[in-house]
Amino acid sequence: MREDVQSLDIRDVTANWVNAQILERQIGDRIKALADLSHTPLFFGRLDYLHAPGADRAEGAEGERFYIGRRHVHDQDGDPMVIDWRAPVSQPFYRASKKDPMDVGLRRRFGYTGGDLTAYEDEHLSDPAEAATTSKLLQREIERPRVGPMRDIVATIQPEQDEIVRSGLSGSVCVQGGPGTGKTAVGLHRVAYLLYAHRERLARTGTLVIGPNRSFLHYIEQVLPALGELAVRQATVDDLVAQVEVRGTDEAPAAVVKGDARMAEVLRRALYSHVTLPTEPVVVVRGSRRWRVPAYELEGLVRELLARDIRYGAARDALPQRVAHAVLVQMERAGEAPDDRVQDAVARNSAVKAAVKAVWPPVDPAKLVLRLLTDPEFLAEHAEGILTGDEQKTILWARPARSVKSARWSAADAVLIDEATDLVERTHSLGHVVLDEAQDLSPMQYRAVGRRCSTGSATVLGDLAQGTTPCATRSWQEALAHLGKADAVIEELTAGFRVPTDVITYASRLLPHIAPGLTPVASVRENPGFFEVRAVSEDADVISACEELLDNEGSTGLIAADARVPVLAGALTAAGIAFLAPGEETTRETRLTLVPASLAKGLEYDYVVLDEPSAVVDAEPDERTGLRRLYVALTRAVSGLVVTHATGLPPQLA
């Protein structure tokens, strides 16, 4: 299929060089999408239908066989050989069961080793004599060692996951899922499905995946290309609002106030305070005639625009046209016949431009935020009745900056500037946005993301128990309201496919203290996993634990409180053990990653050594946040976990 595309001759089919350039780019993208992936089979399943899908199911009607794979594959005649996993005819591969066979006589799963077909497994779903069994190949695929970046799960999607993946484009979905429930994979595969089902629409409007940090985005970046989807943009929230250089940080109390949704109203008040009602008329001179628009009429135009609640910049652009229209009405009454060109000329008249500038001046969003954060009187005026005096003092800068460029902006400040920018000019909306690790966002960050999908839909992914920021989400209903998707459907995934039973059971001891009311994850893995809590006396014992786990196949992560990372890095180097930073791809020679606890979220390793749990808890500003950070660190292992501690364990783990 790739060679067929490469052999296309477009010299005689394009009308001009522009069309040729566009077609060449499209062909290039198609060739990239058809690239071979090493050790990735073209198909992983087979469905034998009792009757041809869509045909009359009369007695004697012949069935039909389909091979299911990651991509559609056809032969030289164009006949399908492998059906895309997203096609409707593929759905029973994920949904059919003994209770509801969906007209499937046989479902076959194929097993592969290094790209070679090594096994297969049959289920006769419509045969009442055959009992329902757990798929060994499915279990083996779920428990396969993790090496390198995240991979697709098209061969192992479960019915409850498939239901979310195939939900429609028109509605938004929020997925609450504990560690290892596959929520990230579900979100990415939903994007792939939507691009398949609504390709033309999303090609126009665009799609975006938002992750918590660059390491996480690097970890997931190969999932969609492996499924042939190359046009999905990936970014962090900080990337979306990057209008100023972020060089500063906020203390937790300041970050909480700046991230509060009430700041949106403070910004709106501050922005529209620049609008002043006119007290002088506008006199427009055209030739020998003078046309006068009185102050009361100008005031009416301004009040009308304010009442319409449109963007500040759009209203400012509309005002000169409104004034010009008032002049044209006078011209028509005087017997003249002005047209649109005359109205545009009047709108550009120097007297009109001067009046608009005085009444509705241009406002720079960054300068507006800078003034709010450095001018106590300006902030007090527009935060009255919204923020308390103490809250105002919390966000005021101790040292006022001279200019926007010299200011030491924080990440929360950048979000405020983005909000102010949207008040001036509407933010472009995409067709679909996936927001992962959403539980860590502040209300103002939710608003920033919501602006990017105001006319589209969203897939929100997260776990309330893993919220580790000062503004961590308290409830999904509240978060979705800030996002502008209050009507989104909330789904909960509770079946754990990644974390071994013994590990998730140990980590779940923290749930009553960090997220009471959440359903604990129930591991479906048959292998209970390797788990040990080990008292140590020195750093060399931690390194020894890493060496033990490196004897196993797959990746190993050493997770520690951020302050402990330099110490452990030195110990690893002294022991001659090579290690990677989070996001760097493991190799055959280097399979150990040293992970600061603050960056562990969303990552996974076959084996994990968790250093000093109490230090992870103590590194956070409060106990609940610390315990949530610990919960994240405890649930990164796929096959085994060793907890090492020289000091006492947190009492919540007792």
XYZ file of C-alpha atoms in Angstrom:
654
model
C 0.000 0.000 0.000
C 2.873 2.335 0.785
C 4.627 1.528 -2.496
C 1.405 2.236 -4.392
C 1.294 5.733 -2.889
C 5.005 6.302 -3.547
C 4.568 5.381 -7.202
C 1.811 7.917 -7.858
C 2.591 10.325 -10.726
C 0.846 13.659 -10.158
C 2.476 15.647 -12.981
C -0.627 15.637 -15.181
C -3.353 15.805 -12.547
C -2.743 19.190 -10.911
C -3.955 22.453 -12.394
C -1.192 24.624 -10.910
C 1.840 24.563 -8.642
C -0.242 25.346 -5.543
C -2.391 22.247 -6.047
C 0.761 20.240 -6.744
C 2.334 21.374 -3.461
C -0.794 20.500 -1.480
C -1.117 17.094 -3.137
C 2.565 16.327 -2.574
C 2.195 17.139 1.124
C -0.902 14.941 1.398
C 0.928 12.088 -0.313
C 3.879 12.564 2.054
C 1.561 12.385 5.064
C -0.059 9.246 3.661
C 3.349 7.592 3.212
C 4.270 8.449 6.820
C 0.970 7.041 8.053
C 1.667 3.761 6.236
C 5.121 3.302 7.765
C 5.959 -0.172 9.033
C 6.365 -0.518 12.785
C 8.911 -3.048 13.958
C 7.456 -5.935 15.984
C 3.924 -4.652 15.386
C 1.610 -7.161 13.679
C -0.941 -5.983 11.121
C -3.750 -7.975 12.736
C -4.471 -9.340 16.186
C -7.919 -10.888 15.908
C -10.501 -12.623 13.743
C -14.309 -12.612 13.765
C -16.403 -15.291 12.104
C -19.950 -14.002 11.785
C -22.836 -16.466 11.569
C -24.390 -14.192 8.942
C -22.929 -11.471 6.776
C -23.264 -8.139 8.683
C -26.220 -6.184 7.371
C -27.571 -9.099 5.350
C -30.892 -10.858 5.865
C -30.412 -13.480 8.567
C -32.611 -16.019 6.838
C -31.833 -19.643 7.425
C -29.019 -20.839 5.222
C -27.487 -17.389 4.781
C -23.702 -17.616 4.739
C -21.563 -15.967 7.349
C -18.466 -13.833 6.794
C -14.943 -13.712 8.210
C -12.983 -10.588 9.112
C -9.450 -10.087 10.380
C -9.205 -7.193 12.853
C -6.089 -5.011 13.116
C -4.636 -1.609 13.941
C -4.986 -0.396 10.366
C -7.111 -1.095 7.323
C -5.147 -3.248 4.877
C -6.235 -4.052 1.338
C -4.706 -6.135 -1.435
C -3.634 -5.042 -4.909
C -7.231 -5.263 -6.131
C -8.467 -3.045 -3.319
C -10.246 -5.842 -1.468
C -9.977 -5.600 2.332
C -7.660 -8.072 4.052
C -7.636 -6.492 7.545
C -10.427 -4.361 8.968
C -9.592 -1.287 11.060
C -10.366 -1.840 14.767
C -12.506 1.303 14.710
C -14.899 0.061 12.004
C -18.446 -0.867 13.147
C -17.924 -4.449 11.989
C -14.978 -4.729 14.432
C -16.983 -3.712 17.492
C -18.080 -7.262 18.471
C -14.405 -8.188 18.891
C -14.521 -6.016 22.032
C -18.174 -6.229 23.059
C -19.368 -9.759 22.204
C -19.749 -12.276 25.033
C -21.367 -15.617 25.764
C -24.417 -13.729 27.065
C -24.578 -11.507 23.971
C -22.603 -13.097 21.100
C -23.682 -10.343 18.630
C -24.043 -12.948 15.839
C -20.392 -13.966 16.210
C -19.730 -17.693 15.909
C -16.002 -17.538 16.613
C -13.659 -14.909 18.017
C -9.977 -15.666 17.586
C -7.136 -13.817 19.317
C -3.610 -14.047 17.938
C -0.486 -13.995 20.078
C 2.811 -12.558 18.879
C 6.408 -12.632 20.055
C 8.683 -10.028 18.506
C 6.329 -9.662 15.555
C 6.086 -13.405 14.891
C 2.740 -15.192 15.148
C 3.243 -17.714 17.954
C -0.228 -18.573 19.279
C -3.934 -18.267 18.797
C -6.978 -18.741 20.984
C -10.600 -19.402 19.989
C -13.905 -18.584 21.659
C -17.071 -20.114 20.187
C -19.403 -17.434 21.485
C -22.594 -18.892 19.994
C -21.904 -22.454 21.154
C -23.908 -23.114 24.363
C -21.788 -26.174 25.092
C -18.617 -24.101 25.523
C -18.202 -22.358 28.856
C -17.006 -18.763 29.132
C -13.289 -18.564 29.971
C -10.693 -15.894 30.661
C -8.428 -15.295 27.688
C -4.841 -16.346 28.449
C -3.523 -14.367 25.482
C -5.377 -11.268 26.673
C -3.946 -11.731 30.164
C -0.450 -12.219 28.759
C -0.731 -9.065 26.631
C -1.919 -7.031 29.633
C 0.985 -8.277 31.755
C 3.636 -7.926 29.035
C 6.726 -6.005 30.279
C 6.782 -2.240 29.680
C 9.883 -1.063 27.833
C 9.989 2.271 26.025
C 7.098 4.673 25.459
C 3.420 3.923 25.952
C 1.899 1.643 23.305
C -1.604 1.233 21.938
C -4.088 -1.161 23.559
C -6.199 -2.012 20.505
C -5.750 -5.750 21.125
C -6.875 -5.559 24.767
C -9.631 -2.921 24.923
C -12.268 -4.049 27.409
C -16.049 -3.642 26.889
C -16.378 -0.779 29.414
C -13.404 0.970 27.800
C -14.764 0.406 24.283
C -18.039 2.042 25.256
C -16.164 5.233 26.161
C -13.852 5.038 23.138
C -16.793 4.855 20.706
C -18.943 7.537 22.354
C -20.014 10.268 19.941
C -18.270 13.504 19.035
C -21.173 15.739 20.042
C -20.966 14.969 23.764
C -18.153 15.441 26.274
C -17.004 12.621 28.545
C -15.232 12.684 31.926
C -13.431 9.492 32.949
C -12.605 8.960 36.625
C -10.118 6.124 36.802
C -7.730 4.880 39.444
C -4.124 3.877 38.707
C -3.765 1.342 35.917
C -7.380 1.449 34.740
C -6.293 2.580 31.286
C -7.913 6.024 31.308
C -5.060 7.635 29.343
C -5.162 4.885 26.730
C -8.948 5.216 26.537
C -8.647 8.960 25.917
C -6.041 8.539 23.170
C -7.980 5.749 21.492
C -11.133 7.869 21.638
C -9.284 10.526 19.638
C -8.245 7.874 17.105
C -11.835 6.646 16.864
C -13.270 10.161 16.439
C -10.740 10.913 13.697
C -11.881 7.744 11.951
C -15.592 8.449 12.337
C -15.503 12.242 11.776
C -12.305 12.776 9.800
C -13.433 15.639 7.561
C -14.976 17.638 10.389
C -11.987 17.241 12.718
C -9.580 17.952 9.864
C -11.192 21.407 9.683
C -11.517 22.094 13.402
C -8.460 20.278 14.812
C -7.763 18.046 17.803
C -5.511 18.513 20.816
C -4.160 16.289 23.589
C -3.201 18.138 26.808
C -0.869 16.452 29.297
C 0.603 17.522 32.648
C 4.216 17.909 31.544
C 6.691 17.306 28.703
C 7.868 13.961 30.110
C 4.319 12.651 30.000
C 3.730 13.897 26.451
C 6.967 12.265 25.310
C 5.829 9.025 26.929
C 2.504 8.938 25.018
C 3.579 10.556 21.747
C 3.874 7.308 19.763
C 0.388 5.927 20.506
C -1.570 7.869 17.873
C 1.082 7.673 15.101
C 1.114 3.883 15.595
C -2.585 3.961 14.718
C -1.942 6.098 11.624
C -3.006 9.412 13.164
C -0.317 12.051 12.669
C -2.243 15.331 12.852
C -3.063 15.480 16.570
C -1.288 18.274 18.409
C 0.053 17.672 21.925
C 0.689 20.370 24.530
C 0.669 21.229 28.217
C -1.599 23.885 29.730
C 1.503 26.072 30.121
C 2.098 25.769 26.353
C -1.448 26.936 25.619
C -1.146 30.135 27.679
C 2.493 30.941 26.853
C 2.126 34.629 25.985
C 4.808 35.719 28.458
C 7.998 34.092 29.682
C 7.419 32.275 32.975
C 10.403 32.855 35.267
C 8.819 33.005 38.709
C 6.878 30.761 41.048
C 4.027 31.384 43.451
C 3.705 30.337 47.050
C 0.793 27.927 47.501
C -1.629 30.528 48.983
C -1.027 32.935 46.080
C -1.406 30.132 43.525
C -4.754 29.149 45.054
C -6.160 32.692 44.863
C -4.849 33.306 41.343
C -6.294 29.970 40.235
C -9.723 30.699 41.733
C -12.539 31.246 39.214
C -13.412 34.526 40.977
C -10.359 36.067 39.307
C -12.250 35.975 35.998
C -14.726 38.550 37.302
C -11.918 40.693 38.751
C -10.268 40.740 35.325
C -13.537 41.536 33.561
C -14.200 44.480 35.890
C -10.654 45.778 35.480
C -10.834 45.541 31.700
C -14.180 47.280 31.257
C -13.194 50.009 33.708
C -11.278 51.485 30.782
C -14.556 52.262 29.008
C -15.795 55.799 29.836
C -19.106 57.279 28.761
C -18.660 60.207 26.308
C -19.321 63.777 27.411
C -18.477 65.557 24.128
C -20.084 65.237 20.665
C -18.243 63.982 17.588
C -18.038 66.354 14.654
C -17.191 64.811 11.278
C -16.114 67.140 8.473
C -16.686 65.912 4.902
C -16.082 68.471 2.205
C -18.034 71.608 3.081
C -20.424 69.802 5.390
C -20.118 69.151 9.132
C -21.991 66.264 10.729
C -22.499 66.280 14.486
C -23.266 63.199 16.617
C -24.313 64.472 20.066
C -22.845 63.065 23.287
C -26.129 61.496 24.429
C -26.361 59.515 21.159
C -22.749 58.357 21.518
C -23.522 57.312 25.077
C -26.449 55.243 23.814
C -24.168 53.462 21.319
C -21.610 52.685 24.039
C -24.249 51.425 26.485
C -25.763 49.219 23.770
C -22.392 47.579 23.069
C -21.756 47.072 26.789
C -25.162 45.440 27.189
C -24.484 42.983 24.345
C -21.663 41.405 26.384
C -19.426 40.834 23.384
C -15.624 40.750 23.502
C -13.942 44.025 24.439
C -11.971 44.157 21.196
C -14.955 43.261 19.014
C -17.028 46.001 20.642
C -14.192 48.485 20.159
C -14.005 47.566 16.470
C -17.785 47.915 16.118
C -18.031 51.342 17.762
C -16.580 53.429 14.868
C -18.969 51.691 12.462
C -21.890 52.517 14.782
C -20.820 56.181 14.891
C -20.402 56.206 11.112
C -23.880 54.742 10.690
C -25.321 57.546 12.832
C -23.625 60.051 10.489
C -24.995 58.256 7.405
C -28.533 58.482 8.820
C -28.091 62.273 9.012
C -26.731 62.341 5.451
C -29.756 60.430 4.147
C -32.111 62.805 5.961
C -30.304 65.683 4.220
C -31.007 64.116 0.815
C -27.661 62.454 0.155
C -27.292 58.806 -0.932
C -24.176 57.465 0.842
C -23.072 53.849 0.383
C -20.879 51.407 2.335
C -17.706 53.086 1.094
C -18.813 56.364 2.633
C -19.580 54.620 5.941
C -16.118 53.022 5.982
C -14.526 56.400 5.219
C -16.438 58.055 8.079
C -15.425 55.226 10.443
C -11.781 55.979 9.574
C -12.228 59.721 10.077
C -9.692 61.159 12.540
C -12.432 62.688 14.743
C -14.227 59.341 15.018
C -10.976 57.480 15.743
C -10.051 59.991 18.434
C -13.464 59.721 20.079
C -13.346 55.896 20.067
C -9.852 55.907 21.559
C -10.987 58.193 24.348
C -14.165 56.239 25.098
C -13.017 52.677 24.418
C -9.189 52.607 24.503
C -7.124 49.576 23.468
C -5.953 47.431 26.406
C -2.938 45.129 26.506
C -3.888 41.989 28.512
C -0.423 41.521 30.033
C -0.268 45.172 31.131
C -3.747 44.840 32.652
C -2.696 41.832 34.754
C 0.583 43.523 35.684
C -1.311 46.552 36.991
C -3.690 44.361 39.017
C -0.773 42.552 40.660
C 1.279 45.674 41.403
C -1.262 48.464 42.077
C -3.062 47.872 45.421
C -5.678 50.572 44.760
C -6.506 49.286 41.270
C -6.836 45.732 42.591
C -8.929 46.815 45.582
C -11.304 48.771 43.328
C -12.043 45.828 41.033
C -11.818 43.004 43.585
C -14.219 44.650 46.034
C -16.819 42.134 47.172
C -14.972 39.329 45.373
C -11.615 38.906 47.121
C -11.011 39.611 50.796
C -8.345 42.067 51.860
C -6.037 39.228 52.887
C -6.515 37.505 49.523
C -5.636 40.726 47.731
C -2.457 41.082 49.783
C -1.571 37.461 49.006
C -1.437 38.012 45.237
C 0.138 41.487 45.219
C 3.798 41.457 44.214
C 6.279 42.566 46.853
C 8.467 44.161 44.180
C 6.570 45.833 41.331
C 8.026 45.162 37.881
C 8.962 47.998 35.569
C 7.502 46.392 32.455
C 5.832 43.287 31.069
C 9.164 41.959 29.787
C 11.061 42.437 33.047
C 8.296 40.927 35.208
C 8.909 37.547 36.815
C 5.647 35.964 35.709
C 4.465 32.724 37.302
C 2.493 29.943 35.584
C -0.686 31.178 37.328
C -0.033 34.720 36.057
C 0.186 33.409 32.488
C -3.264 31.840 32.898
C -4.643 35.212 34.076
C -3.181 36.879 30.996
C -4.807 34.217 28.827
C -8.173 34.947 30.487
C -7.721 38.671 29.888
C -6.737 38.019 26.273
C -9.944 36.053 25.751
C -11.955 38.928 27.206
C -10.416 41.162 24.542
C -10.535 38.702 21.634
C -12.233 35.298 21.432
C -9.919 32.267 21.635
C -10.031 29.871 18.679
C -11.964 26.688 19.470
C -10.959 23.192 18.350
C -13.204 20.279 17.459
C -12.052 17.998 20.264
C -9.691 18.269 23.226
C -8.391 15.469 25.456
C -7.359 16.705 28.902
C -5.329 14.159 30.875
C -4.395 14.280 34.571
C -7.125 16.887 34.865
C -7.439 16.569 38.647
C -4.438 18.874 39.125
C -5.852 21.895 37.298
C -7.082 25.081 38.943
C -10.496 26.518 38.000
C -8.772 29.205 35.916
C -6.781 26.527 34.069
C -10.022 24.658 33.364
C -11.384 27.875 31.892
C -8.284 28.197 29.698
C -8.779 24.661 28.367
C -12.523 25.175 27.998
C -11.901 28.150 25.710
C -10.028 25.819 23.359
C -13.117 23.593 22.958
C -15.973 26.055 23.505
C -17.658 24.975 20.254
C -16.280 21.410 20.319
C -16.248 18.511 22.757
C -13.820 17.234 25.377
C -12.568 14.028 26.949
C -11.504 14.709 30.535
C -9.327 12.080 32.221
C -8.176 11.964 35.822
C -8.226 10.502 39.299
C -9.348 12.649 42.228
C -7.107 10.598 44.525
C -4.026 11.703 42.565
C -4.581 15.460 42.837
C -1.288 16.874 44.112
C -1.474 20.631 43.480
C -2.776 23.308 45.887
C -5.744 23.795 43.516
C -6.501 20.074 43.074
C -10.039 19.290 41.927
C -12.576 18.540 44.657
C -15.284 17.105 42.395
C -15.711 16.429 38.690
C -19.039 18.289 38.598
C -17.290 21.445 39.772
C -14.393 20.956 37.360
C -16.691 20.370 34.374
C -18.646 23.529 35.208
C -15.419 25.574 35.047
C -14.554 23.830 31.774
C -17.889 24.865 30.306
C -18.992 21.229 29.910
C -21.392 20.840 32.835
C -23.487 18.382 30.820
C -20.583 15.965 30.250
C -21.184 12.302 31.101
C -19.040 11.060 34.025
C -17.784 7.479 33.680
C -15.782 5.526 36.277
C -13.222 2.840 35.493
C -12.499 0.546 38.445
C -10.878 -2.512 36.805
C -7.095 -2.268 37.108
C -5.023 -3.713 34.261
C -1.595 -2.323 35.126
C -0.953 -2.456 38.859
C -0.546 -5.917 40.481
C -3.065 -6.978 43.123
C -0.722 -6.824 46.121
C 0.601 -3.390 45.122
C -2.787 -1.731 44.541
C -4.148 -3.277 47.761
C -1.264 -1.721 49.726
C -1.643 1.678 48.032
C -5.415 1.655 48.592
C -4.791 1.944 52.341
C -4.316 5.662 51.647
C -7.705 6.190 49.914
C -9.769 6.860 53.079
C -7.324 9.680 53.934
C -6.999 11.263 50.474
C -10.275 10.614 48.629
C -12.963 9.111 50.836
C -15.843 7.789 48.785
C -13.828 6.716 45.752
C -14.125 3.073 44.746
C -10.772 1.272 45.164
C -9.284 -0.205 42.020
C -9.770 -3.966 41.699
C -6.856 -5.540 39.840
C -7.839 -8.065 37.150
C -4.306 -9.362 36.799
C -3.857 -13.044 37.592
C -0.253 -12.444 38.613
C -0.303 -10.920 42.128
C 3.054 -9.286 41.396
C 6.203 -8.905 43.455
C 5.841 -6.660 46.499
C 8.109 -6.013 49.467
C 8.526 -3.357 52.144
C 12.193 -3.290 53.101
C 13.872 -1.440 55.972
C 17.311 -0.126 54.935
C 20.137 1.628 56.716
C 21.955 3.455 53.894
C 21.661 4.570 50.266
C 23.711 1.573 49.134
C 20.798 -0.667 50.161
C 18.480 1.297 47.857
C 20.924 0.850 44.970
C 21.110 -2.877 45.721
C 17.335 -3.102 45.436
C 17.567 -1.475 41.988
C 20.236 -3.974 40.915
C 18.020 -6.864 42.033
C 15.075 -5.618 39.985
C 17.264 -4.959 36.928
C 17.899 -8.709 36.790
C 14.300 -9.022 35.571
C 13.077 -8.287 32.063
C 11.658 -4.809 31.416
C 12.074 -1.315 32.797
C 12.829 -0.225 36.362
C 12.002 3.105 37.979
C 13.636 4.505 41.121
C 11.141 7.034 42.526
C 12.167 9.384 45.323
C 11.300 12.715 46.875
C 12.724 15.500 44.696
C 15.284 16.513 47.324
C 16.629 12.947 47.426
C 17.198 12.691 43.664
C 20.694 14.305 43.535
C 21.883 12.055 46.384
C 20.604 8.906 44.689
C 21.986 10.046 41.327
C 25.427 10.248 42.910
C 25.021 6.817 44.476
C 23.986 5.262 41.159
C 26.923 6.872 39.363
C 29.328 5.652 42.064
C 27.936 2.134 41.644
C 28.457 2.303 37.871
C 24.724 2.030 37.065
C 23.564 4.075 34.069
C 20.185 5.759 34.457
C 17.773 7.952 32.526
C 15.622 10.972 33.312
C 11.803 10.759 33.049
C 10.643 10.793 29.444
C 13.904 9.436 28.037
C 13.420 6.170 26.192
C 14.853 3.024 27.740
C 17.305 0.919 25.757
C 18.556 -2.638 26.052
C 21.605 -1.339 27.915
C 19.919 1.297 30.104
C 16.630 0.277 31.700
C 16.697 2.279 34.942
C 14.989 5.672 35.244
C 15.527 7.985 38.229
C 12.208 9.729 38.800
C 11.484 12.708 41.078
C 8.165 12.038 42.802
C 6.790 15.292 41.382
C 7.169 13.929 37.823
C 6.009 10.336 38.393
C 2.364 10.931 37.532
C 1.219 9.150 34.387
C 4.417 7.119 34.008
C 4.753 3.353 34.438
C 7.608 0.875 34.868
C 7.760 -2.894 35.129
C 9.504 -2.678 38.484
C 9.734 0.213 40.911
C 11.891 0.982 43.913
C 10.155 3.630 46.015
C 12.634 5.396 48.271
C 11.596 6.765 51.671
C 7.780 7.219 51.554
C 7.835 9.620 54.517
C 10.166 11.957 52.607
C 7.702 11.991 49.694
C 4.888 13.011 52.070
C 6.975 15.581 53.968
C 8.056 17.309 50.743
C 4.537 18.632 50.145
C 2.976 21.702 51.850
C 0.282 19.664 53.618
C -0.278 16.056 54.644
C -3.155 15.290 52.284
C -1.204 16.482 49.247
C 1.808 14.501 50.448
C -0.242 11.330 50.849
C -1.689 11.826 47.362
C 1.824 12.192 45.969
C 2.752 8.963 47.747
C -0.305 7.215 46.292
C 0.881 8.195 42.810
C 4.405 6.914 43.471
C 3.159 3.611 44.900
C 1.076 2.841 41.806
C 3.659 3.193 39.011
C 4.709 -0.491 39.015
C 3.442 -3.043 36.499
C 5.104 -6.206 37.848
C 6.762 -5.483 41.168
C 7.393 -2.876 43.867
C 10.034 -2.606 46.579
C 9.435 0.095 49.204
C 12.653 1.045 51.007
C 12.725 3.159 54.160
C 15.360 4.161 56.686
C 12.875 6.195 58.748
C 9.376 5.186 59.833
C 6.590 4.678 57.319
C 3.638 7.085 57.288
C 1.078 5.809 59.830
C -1.614 5.714 57.121
C 0.197 2.747 55.552
C 0.151 0.740 58.772
